[in-house]
Amino acid sequence: MKLKPIFAAMAAVSVFGAAQAAEVEVLHWWTSGGEAKSVAELKKMMEAKGHKWKDFAVAGGGGDAAMTALKARVVSGNPPVAAQIKGPSIQEWAREGALGDISAAATDWDKLLPKVVADVMKYKGKYVAAPVNVHRVNWLWINQDALNKAGGKAPTNFDEFFALADKFKAAGMTAVAHGGQPWQDATVFESVVLGVGGAKFFEDALVKLDAKALDSPTMLKSFDTLAKIKTYIDKDAAGRDWNLATAMVMNGKGGMQFMGDWAKGEFTAANKVAGKDYTCAPAPGTANAYTFNIDSFAMFNVKAADAKKGQADLAASIMSPEFQEVFNLNKGSIPARAGVSKAKFDSCGQKSMADFESTAKSGGLVASFAHGMAVPSATQGAIVDVIAKFMNSTMSSKDAVAALVKASKTK
Ligand code: BGC
């Protein structure tokens, strides 16, 4: 991200904007049914505080299109007040001087947030972003009826997974509901790596980018497993949005989907109930691990007093127990902060909470690579390209491993 020259101009624009309305423009990519319901709660809270919410929604799961739109806006000297940015990208934007310090609104956050969450929200010890949730990525979503007919047991390893997939296929279903978009390919890939290699291997390979782990028989086996999964995906998957793949699992056209728990937001929005209409199970082989993906809003460097007030109120709203509860009930994720009642969360939510805590102790808690929590955005992009190419061609696992090693050096 090379943006430095434009920041002087940006600050000037912000000062110029000071006289205008207390409008809080927020960039996000939450446009699916469950996502839109979730973000509407934040809008409601900000309006209750007297702010005018200006929605800057850029459709596209995983946020690639949103990040492109954000860069364009910042380069033109007109950043939004806040933007959905996460993981190391927060540090990248902060290093460029783009983000503002919201520490004054965050005096008790160190006490309220797990360290693994707080660290991501800070730059040089100061809070520059506010966390809304913790998503777990390593889930498998299964149509309950189909599962019952196939024996009722969610697969705990890849042998059981492929046995179940064969049953779904024999029943005339698309065994694996998937959308052929690079970020979705990467989402499946990372759960496979976690299931095949375990949390330590995942961390070495996809967080630390350790060359030995990347260029290993375990990585080769991960690609072989991914290649086999490919054979259970329907031919119309190319370009399909993730929520349409979730809909396939809902209506029984599809058997199961590898996806983070924003998929639960879709089930919930469609009044589907865990344990009755669908099952949430850790992706095969990942019961003792947890790939975390924290959504957060980074605050841009605004000068106008009303915009600053908007940011402080946004930060306070986001961190309120009321918001963290209602937002996460809709979103499928769990609260990022301590002190939120667990009572209303369903069995998947409760499981996510319990597993987040237990894996934090056991070492099974790892940053999601596919969802921008693990490595710099340029490196992530290069690796995701390799995975997408593998998914869309006859590339061998051996060639994929070699390409992965090369892509991991991208800075
Ligand atoms: C975000 C989720 C979002 C999903 C699909 C993920 O990267 O963390 O909040 O629902 O992408 O758009």
CSV table of C-alpha atoms in Angstrom, one decimal, residues 93 220 258 273:
chain,number,residue,atom,x,y,z
A,93,TRP,CA,-3.1,1.5,7.1
A,220,LEU,CA,1.2,-32.0,-0.5
A,258,PHE,CA,-17.0,-25.3,4.3
A,273,VAL,CA,-32.4,-23.7,13.6
